[in-house]
Short mmCIF file of C-alpha atoms in Angstrom, two decimals:
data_model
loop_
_atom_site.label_atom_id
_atom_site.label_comp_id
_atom_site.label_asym_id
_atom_site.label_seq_id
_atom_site.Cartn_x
_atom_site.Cartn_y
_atom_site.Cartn_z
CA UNK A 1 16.95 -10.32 -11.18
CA UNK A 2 19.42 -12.55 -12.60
CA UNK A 3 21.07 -9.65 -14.51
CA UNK A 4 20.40 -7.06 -12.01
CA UNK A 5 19.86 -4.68 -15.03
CA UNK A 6 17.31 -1.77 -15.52
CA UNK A 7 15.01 -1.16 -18.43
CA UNK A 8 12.04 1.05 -18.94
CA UNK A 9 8.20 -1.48 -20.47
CA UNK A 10 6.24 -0.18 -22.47
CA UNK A 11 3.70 -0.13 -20.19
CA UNK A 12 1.96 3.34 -19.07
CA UNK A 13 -0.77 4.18 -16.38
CA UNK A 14 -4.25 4.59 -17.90
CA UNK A 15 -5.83 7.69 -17.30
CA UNK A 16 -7.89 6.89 -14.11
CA UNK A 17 -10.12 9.94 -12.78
CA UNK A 18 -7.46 12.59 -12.61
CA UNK A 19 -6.24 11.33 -16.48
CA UNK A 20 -3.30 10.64 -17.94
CA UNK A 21 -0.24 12.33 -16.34
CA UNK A 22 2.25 11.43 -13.56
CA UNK A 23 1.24 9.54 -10.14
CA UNK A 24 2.73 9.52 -6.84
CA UNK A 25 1.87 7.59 -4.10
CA UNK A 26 0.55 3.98 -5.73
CA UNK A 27 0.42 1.07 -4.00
CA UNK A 28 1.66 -2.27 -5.61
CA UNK A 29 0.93 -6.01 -5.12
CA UNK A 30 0.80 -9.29 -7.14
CA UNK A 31 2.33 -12.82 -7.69
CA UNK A 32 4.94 -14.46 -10.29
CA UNK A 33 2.45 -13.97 -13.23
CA UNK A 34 0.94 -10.43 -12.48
CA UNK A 35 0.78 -7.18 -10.32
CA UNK A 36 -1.78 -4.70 -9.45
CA UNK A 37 -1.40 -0.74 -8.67
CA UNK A 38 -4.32 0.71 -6.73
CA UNK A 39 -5.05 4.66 -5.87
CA UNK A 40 -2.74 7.13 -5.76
CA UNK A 41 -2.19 10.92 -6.19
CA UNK A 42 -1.51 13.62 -9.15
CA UNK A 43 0.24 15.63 -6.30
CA UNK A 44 3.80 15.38 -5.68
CA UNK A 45 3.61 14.13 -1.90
CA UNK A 46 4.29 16.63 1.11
CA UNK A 47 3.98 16.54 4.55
CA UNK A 48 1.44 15.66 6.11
CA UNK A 49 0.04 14.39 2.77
CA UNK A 50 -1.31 17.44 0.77
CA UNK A 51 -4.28 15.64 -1.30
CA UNK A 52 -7.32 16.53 -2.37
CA UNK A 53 -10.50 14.20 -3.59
CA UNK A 54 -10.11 15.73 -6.40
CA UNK A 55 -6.49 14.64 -7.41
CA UNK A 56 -6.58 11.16 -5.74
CA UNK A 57 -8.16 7.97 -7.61
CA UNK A 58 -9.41 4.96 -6.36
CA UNK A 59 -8.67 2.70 -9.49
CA UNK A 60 -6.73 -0.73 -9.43
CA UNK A 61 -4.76 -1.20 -12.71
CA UNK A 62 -3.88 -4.77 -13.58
CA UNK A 63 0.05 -5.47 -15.28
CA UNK A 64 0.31 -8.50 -17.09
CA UNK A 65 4.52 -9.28 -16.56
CA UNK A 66 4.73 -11.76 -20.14
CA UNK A 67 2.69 -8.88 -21.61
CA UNK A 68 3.92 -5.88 -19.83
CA UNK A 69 0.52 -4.15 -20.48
CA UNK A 70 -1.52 -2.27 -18.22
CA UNK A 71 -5.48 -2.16 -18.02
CA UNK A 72 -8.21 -0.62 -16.06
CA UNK A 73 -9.90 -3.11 -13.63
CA UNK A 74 -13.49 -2.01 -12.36
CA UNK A 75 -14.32 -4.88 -10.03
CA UNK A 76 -11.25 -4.52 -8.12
CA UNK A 77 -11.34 -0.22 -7.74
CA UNK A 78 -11.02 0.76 -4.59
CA UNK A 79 -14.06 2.06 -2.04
CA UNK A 80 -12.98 5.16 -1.86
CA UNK A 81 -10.15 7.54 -3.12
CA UNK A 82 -6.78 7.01 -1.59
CA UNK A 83 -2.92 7.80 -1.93
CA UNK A 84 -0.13 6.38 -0.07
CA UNK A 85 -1.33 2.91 1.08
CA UNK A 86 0.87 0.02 2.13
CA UNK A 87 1.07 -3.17 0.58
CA UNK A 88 1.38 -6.37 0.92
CA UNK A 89 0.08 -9.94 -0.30
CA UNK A 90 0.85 -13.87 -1.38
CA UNK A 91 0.70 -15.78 -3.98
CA UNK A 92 -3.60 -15.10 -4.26
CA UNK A 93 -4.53 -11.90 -3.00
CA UNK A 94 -3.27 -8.35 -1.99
CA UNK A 95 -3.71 -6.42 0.55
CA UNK A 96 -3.85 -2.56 0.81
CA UNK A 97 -3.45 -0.89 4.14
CA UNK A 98 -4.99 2.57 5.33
CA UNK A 99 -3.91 5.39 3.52
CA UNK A 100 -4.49 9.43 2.78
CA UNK A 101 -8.33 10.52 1.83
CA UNK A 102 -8.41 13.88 2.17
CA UNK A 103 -6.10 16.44 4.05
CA UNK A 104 -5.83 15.59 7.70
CA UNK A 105 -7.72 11.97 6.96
CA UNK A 106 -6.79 8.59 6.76
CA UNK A 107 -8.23 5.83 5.98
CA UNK A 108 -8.87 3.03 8.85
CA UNK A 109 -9.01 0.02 6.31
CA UNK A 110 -7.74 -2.52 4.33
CA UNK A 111 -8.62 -3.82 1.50
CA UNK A 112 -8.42 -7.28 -0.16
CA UNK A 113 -8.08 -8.06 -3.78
CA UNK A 114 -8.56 -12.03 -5.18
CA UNK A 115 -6.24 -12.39 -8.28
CA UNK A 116 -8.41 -15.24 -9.47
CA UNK A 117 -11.29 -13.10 -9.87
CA UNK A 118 -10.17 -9.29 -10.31
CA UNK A 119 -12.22 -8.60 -7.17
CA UNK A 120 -12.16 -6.20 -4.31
CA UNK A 121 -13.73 -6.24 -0.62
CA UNK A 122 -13.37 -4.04 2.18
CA UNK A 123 -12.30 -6.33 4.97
CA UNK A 124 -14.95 -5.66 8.08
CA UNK A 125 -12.77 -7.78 11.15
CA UNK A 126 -9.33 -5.51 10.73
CA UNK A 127 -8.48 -1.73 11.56
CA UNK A 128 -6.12 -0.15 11.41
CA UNK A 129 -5.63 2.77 14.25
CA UNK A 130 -3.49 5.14 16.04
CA UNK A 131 -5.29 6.94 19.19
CA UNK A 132 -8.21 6.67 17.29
CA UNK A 133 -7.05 7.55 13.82
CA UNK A 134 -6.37 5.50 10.68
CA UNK A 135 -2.80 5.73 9.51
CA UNK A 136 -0.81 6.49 6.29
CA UNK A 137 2.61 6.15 4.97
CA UNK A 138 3.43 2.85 6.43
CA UNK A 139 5.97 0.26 5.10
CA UNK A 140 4.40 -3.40 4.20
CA UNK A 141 6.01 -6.48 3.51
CA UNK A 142 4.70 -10.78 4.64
CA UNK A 143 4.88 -14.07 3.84
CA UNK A 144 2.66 -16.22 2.45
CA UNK A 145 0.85 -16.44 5.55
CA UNK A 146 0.89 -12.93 6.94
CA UNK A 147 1.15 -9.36 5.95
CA UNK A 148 3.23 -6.93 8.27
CA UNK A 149 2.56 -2.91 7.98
CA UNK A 150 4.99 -0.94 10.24
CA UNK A 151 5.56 2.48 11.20
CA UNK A 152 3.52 5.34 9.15
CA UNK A 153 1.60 8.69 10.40
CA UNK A 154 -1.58 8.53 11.86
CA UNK A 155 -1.88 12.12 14.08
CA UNK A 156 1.58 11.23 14.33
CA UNK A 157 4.67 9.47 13.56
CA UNK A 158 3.80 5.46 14.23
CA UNK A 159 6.34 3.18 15.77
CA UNK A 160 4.21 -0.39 15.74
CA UNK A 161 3.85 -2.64 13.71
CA UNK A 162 0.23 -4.18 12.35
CA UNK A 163 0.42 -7.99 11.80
CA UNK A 164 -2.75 -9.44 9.31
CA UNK A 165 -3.24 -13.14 9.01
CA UNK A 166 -4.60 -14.31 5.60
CA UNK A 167 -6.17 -17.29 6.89
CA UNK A 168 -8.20 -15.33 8.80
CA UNK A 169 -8.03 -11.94 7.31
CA UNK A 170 -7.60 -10.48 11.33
CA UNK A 171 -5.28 -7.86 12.51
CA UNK A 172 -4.08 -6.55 15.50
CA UNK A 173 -0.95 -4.88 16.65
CA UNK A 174 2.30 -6.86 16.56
CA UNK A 175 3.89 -6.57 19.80
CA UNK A 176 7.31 -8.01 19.06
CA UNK A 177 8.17 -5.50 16.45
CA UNK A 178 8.93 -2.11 17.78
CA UNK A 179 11.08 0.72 15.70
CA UNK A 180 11.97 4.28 15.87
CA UNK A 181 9.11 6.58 14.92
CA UNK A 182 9.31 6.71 10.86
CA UNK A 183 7.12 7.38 8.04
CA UNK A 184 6.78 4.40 5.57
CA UNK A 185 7.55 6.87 3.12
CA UNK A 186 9.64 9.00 3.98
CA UNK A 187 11.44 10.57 7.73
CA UNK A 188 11.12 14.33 8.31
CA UNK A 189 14.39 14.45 10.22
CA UNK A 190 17.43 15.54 9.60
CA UNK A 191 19.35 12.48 8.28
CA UNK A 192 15.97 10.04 8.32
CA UNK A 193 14.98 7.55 6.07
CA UNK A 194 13.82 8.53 2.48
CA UNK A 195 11.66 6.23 -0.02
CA UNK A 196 11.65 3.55 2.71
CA UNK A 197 10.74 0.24 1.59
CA UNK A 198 10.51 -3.13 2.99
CA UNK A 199 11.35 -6.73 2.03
CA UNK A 200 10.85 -9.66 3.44
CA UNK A 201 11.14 -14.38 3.23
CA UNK A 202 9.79 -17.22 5.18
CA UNK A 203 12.43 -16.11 7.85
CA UNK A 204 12.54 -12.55 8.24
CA UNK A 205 11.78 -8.68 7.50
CA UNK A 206 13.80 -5.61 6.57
CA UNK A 207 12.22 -2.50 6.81
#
Protein backbone atom coordinates (compact mmCIF):
# COMPACT_ATOMS: atom_id res chain seq x y z
CA UNK A 1 0.00 0.00 0.00
CA UNK A 2 2.33 2.66 0.74
CA UNK A 3 4.08 2.19 -2.65
CA UNK A 4 1.11 1.21 -4.53
CA UNK A 5 3.47 -1.21 -6.45
CA UNK A 6 2.82 -4.82 -7.80
CA UNK A 7 4.93 -7.88 -7.32
CA UNK A 8 4.33 -11.54 -7.86
CA UNK A 9 5.25 -14.09 -3.85
CA UNK A 10 6.46 -16.91 -4.11
CA UNK A 11 3.65 -18.41 -2.88
CA UNK A 12 1.57 -21.10 -5.06
CA UNK A 13 -1.80 -22.99 -4.42
CA UNK A 14 -1.27 -26.56 -3.16
CA UNK A 15 -2.75 -29.10 -5.12
CA UNK A 16 -6.17 -29.53 -3.34
CA UNK A 17 -8.49 -32.39 -4.92
CA UNK A 18 -8.45 -31.29 -8.51
CA UNK A 19 -4.23 -30.84 -8.09
CA UNK A 20 -2.00 -28.48 -8.93
CA UNK A 21 -3.05 -26.18 -11.83
CA UNK A 22 -4.94 -22.86 -12.15
CA UNK A 23 -8.14 -21.85 -9.92
CA UNK A 24 -10.93 -19.61 -10.51
CA UNK A 25 -13.44 -18.66 -8.34
CA UNK A 26 -11.62 -18.64 -4.58
CA UNK A 27 -12.82 -16.93 -1.92
CA UNK A 28 -10.43 -14.86 0.38
CA UNK A 29 -10.46 -13.65 4.03
CA UNK A 30 -8.02 -12.89 6.92
CA UNK A 31 -6.54 -10.17 9.27
CA UNK A 32 -3.14 -8.00 9.39
CA UNK A 33 -1.03 -11.19 10.07
CA UNK A 34 -2.70 -13.83 7.71
CA UNK A 35 -5.34 -14.79 4.98
CA UNK A 36 -7.21 -17.81 4.05
CA UNK A 37 -8.51 -19.03 0.42
CA UNK A 38 -11.32 -21.57 0.59
CA UNK A 39 -12.98 -23.71 -2.51
CA UNK A 40 -12.91 -22.84 -5.78
CA UNK A 41 -12.99 -24.20 -9.38
CA UNK A 42 -10.44 -25.71 -12.16
CA UNK A 43 -13.06 -24.30 -14.68
CA UNK A 44 -12.73 -20.99 -16.14
CA UNK A 45 -16.19 -19.48 -14.85
CA UNK A 46 -19.31 -19.14 -17.29
CA UNK A 47 -22.65 -18.35 -16.96
CA UNK A 48 -24.62 -19.63 -14.94
CA UNK A 49 -21.57 -21.23 -13.24
CA UNK A 50 -20.49 -24.33 -15.34
CA UNK A 51 -18.96 -26.63 -12.39
CA UNK A 52 -18.83 -29.92 -11.75
CA UNK A 53 -18.06 -31.91 -8.22
CA UNK A 54 -15.54 -33.10 -9.83
CA UNK A 55 -13.50 -29.85 -10.62
CA UNK A 56 -14.55 -27.88 -7.48
CA UNK A 57 -12.63 -28.33 -3.98
CA UNK A 58 -13.63 -27.66 -0.71
CA UNK A 59 -10.09 -26.95 0.84
CA UNK A 60 -9.10 -23.75 2.92
CA UNK A 61 -5.41 -22.85 2.31
CA UNK A 62 -3.77 -20.77 5.01
CA UNK A 63 -1.06 -17.64 3.69
CA UNK A 64 1.23 -16.60 6.18
CA UNK A 65 1.89 -12.53 4.87
CA UNK A 66 5.77 -12.30 6.85
CA UNK A 67 6.20 -15.76 5.26
CA UNK A 68 4.31 -15.53 2.07
CA UNK A 69 3.80 -19.37 2.17
CA UNK A 70 0.83 -21.26 1.55
CA UNK A 71 -0.36 -24.60 3.35
CA UNK A 72 -3.15 -27.01 3.35
CA UNK A 73 -5.48 -26.60 6.41
CA UNK A 74 -7.76 -29.75 7.20
CA UNK A 75 -9.72 -28.47 10.18
CA UNK A 76 -10.85 -25.47 8.45
CA UNK A 77 -11.94 -27.37 4.72
CA UNK A 78 -15.03 -26.61 3.80
CA UNK A 79 -18.43 -29.00 4.18
CA UNK A 80 -18.85 -29.43 0.95
CA UNK A 81 -17.33 -28.49 -2.52
CA UNK A 82 -17.88 -24.95 -3.63
CA UNK A 83 -16.73 -22.16 -6.18
CA UNK A 84 -17.58 -18.61 -6.20
CA UNK A 85 -18.40 -17.73 -2.56
CA UNK A 86 -18.39 -14.27 -1.04
CA UNK A 87 -16.33 -13.12 1.63
CA UNK A 88 -16.05 -11.33 4.30
CA UNK A 89 -14.62 -11.18 8.02
CA UNK A 90 -12.75 -9.08 11.07
CA UNK A 91 -10.00 -9.13 12.75
CA UNK A 92 -10.90 -13.14 14.20
CA UNK A 93 -12.87 -14.99 11.87
CA UNK A 94 -14.10 -15.22 8.17
CA UNK A 95 -16.95 -15.70 6.77
CA UNK A 96 -17.87 -17.48 3.44
CA UNK A 97 -21.23 -16.90 1.88
CA UNK A 98 -23.32 -19.40 -0.39
CA UNK A 99 -21.78 -20.29 -3.43
CA UNK A 100 -21.88 -22.82 -6.72
CA UNK A 101 -22.11 -26.83 -5.87
CA UNK A 102 -23.00 -28.30 -8.78
CA UNK A 103 -24.64 -26.95 -12.08
CA UNK A 104 -27.93 -25.26 -11.36
CA UNK A 105 -27.09 -25.44 -7.30
CA UNK A 106 -26.11 -23.21 -4.78
CA UNK A 107 -25.27 -23.41 -1.69
CA UNK A 108 -27.70 -21.85 1.16
CA UNK A 109 -24.82 -21.36 3.79
CA UNK A 110 -22.20 -19.73 5.36
CA UNK A 111 -19.50 -20.73 6.85
CA UNK A 112 -17.29 -19.50 9.75
CA UNK A 113 -13.63 -19.93 10.17
CA UNK A 114 -11.75 -18.97 13.84
CA UNK A 115 -8.16 -17.77 12.96
CA UNK A 116 -7.09 -18.67 16.48
CA UNK A 117 -7.77 -22.18 15.95
CA UNK A 118 -7.70 -23.07 12.06
CA UNK A 119 -11.33 -24.19 12.52
CA UNK A 120 -14.43 -24.36 10.47
CA UNK A 121 -18.34 -24.58 11.35
CA UNK A 122 -21.29 -24.44 9.33
CA UNK A 123 -23.31 -21.68 10.90
CA UNK A 124 -27.05 -23.29 11.67
CA UNK A 125 -29.09 -19.60 12.58
CA UNK A 126 -28.21 -17.85 8.93
CA UNK A 127 -29.41 -18.58 5.23
CA UNK A 128 -28.95 -17.34 2.70
CA UNK A 129 -32.02 -17.40 -0.01
CA UNK A 130 -33.59 -16.13 -3.06
CA UNK A 131 -37.34 -17.52 -3.70
CA UNK A 132 -36.20 -20.43 -2.12
CA UNK A 133 -32.75 -20.87 -3.54
CA UNK A 134 -29.25 -20.30 -2.16
CA UNK A 135 -27.29 -17.74 -4.10
CA UNK A 136 -23.84 -17.36 -5.80
CA UNK A 137 -21.68 -14.71 -7.17
CA UNK A 138 -22.32 -12.11 -4.63
CA UNK A 139 -20.00 -9.20 -3.60
CA UNK A 140 -18.93 -9.14 0.34
CA UNK A 141 -17.37 -6.60 2.25
CA UNK A 142 -18.06 -5.44 6.69
CA UNK A 143 -16.71 -4.06 9.47
CA UNK A 144 -15.58 -5.37 12.38
CA UNK A 145 -18.95 -5.88 13.52
CA UNK A 146 -20.85 -7.01 10.46
CA UNK A 147 -20.43 -8.69 7.18
CA UNK A 148 -22.53 -7.34 4.11
CA UNK A 149 -23.08 -9.80 0.90
CA UNK A 150 -24.96 -7.97 -1.94
CA UNK A 151 -26.29 -8.74 -5.18
CA UNK A 152 -25.31 -12.35 -6.78
CA UNK A 153 -27.53 -15.10 -8.77
CA UNK A 154 -29.68 -17.27 -7.07
CA UNK A 155 -32.47 -18.48 -10.02
CA UNK A 156 -31.71 -15.10 -10.88
CA UNK A 157 -29.92 -11.93 -10.83
CA UNK A 158 -30.11 -10.66 -6.88
CA UNK A 159 -30.58 -7.04 -6.05
CA UNK A 160 -30.49 -7.24 -1.89
CA UNK A 161 -28.27 -7.14 0.20
CA UNK A 162 -27.61 -9.90 3.24
CA UNK A 163 -26.42 -8.19 6.48
CA UNK A 164 -24.58 -10.95 9.20
CA UNK A 165 -23.81 -9.79 12.68
CA UNK A 166 -20.69 -11.42 14.25
CA UNK A 167 -21.82 -11.03 17.66
CA UNK A 168 -24.47 -13.06 16.96
CA UNK A 169 -23.57 -14.88 13.86
CA UNK A 170 -27.54 -13.97 12.48
CA UNK A 171 -28.52 -12.85 9.11
CA UNK A 172 -31.30 -11.54 7.47
CA UNK A 173 -31.90 -9.31 4.53
CA UNK A 174 -30.68 -5.71 4.72
CA UNK A 175 -33.44 -3.54 3.80
CA UNK A 176 -31.64 -0.23 3.42
CA UNK A 177 -29.35 -1.40 0.73
CA UNK A 178 -30.99 -1.89 -2.58
CA UNK A 179 -28.93 -1.96 -6.15
CA UNK A 180 -29.46 -2.76 -9.69
CA UNK A 181 -29.64 -6.49 -10.37
CA UNK A 182 -25.73 -7.57 -10.70
CA UNK A 183 -23.70 -10.55 -10.32
CA UNK A 184 -20.93 -10.24 -7.61
CA UNK A 185 -18.81 -11.41 -10.22
CA UNK A 186 -19.47 -10.36 -13.06
CA UNK A 187 -22.86 -8.43 -15.19
CA UNK A 188 -24.11 -10.22 -18.32
CA UNK A 189 -25.15 -6.95 -19.94
CA UNK A 190 -23.98 -5.06 -22.37
CA UNK A 191 -21.74 -2.46 -20.63
CA UNK A 192 -22.22 -4.20 -16.87
CA UNK A 193 -19.90 -4.58 -14.28
CA UNK A 194 -16.92 -7.07 -14.69
CA UNK A 195 -14.69 -8.59 -11.70
CA UNK A 196 -16.85 -6.59 -9.27
CA UNK A 197 -15.47 -6.20 -5.96
CA UNK A 198 -16.31 -4.47 -2.85
CA UNK A 199 -14.59 -2.43 -0.12
CA UNK A 200 -15.58 -1.12 2.73
CA UNK A 201 -14.53 1.19 6.74
CA UNK A 202 -16.26 1.90 9.93
CA UNK A 203 -18.34 4.41 7.77
CA UNK A 204 -19.27 3.03 4.60
CA UNK A 205 -19.39 0.42 1.55
CA UNK A 206 -18.51 0.48 -2.15
CA UNK A 207 -19.64 -2.18 -4.11
Amino acid sequence: FATETQSTTTATFVGGHAGPTTWYDKAAAGNETMGYFVGGTTTEPTHPGNTSPSNIDDTAQKIIFAQETLANVPSAQLSTKRAAQAATGNQTHGYFSGGFTYPGEKSTEIEKITYSTDTRETLDGPELLSSGHGIAWQAGTGTNTAGYFQGGWGPSLVSYCFKLVYATDTSSRFPGFYNNNTYGGWSPSPGGIMNRGAVSNDNSMYF
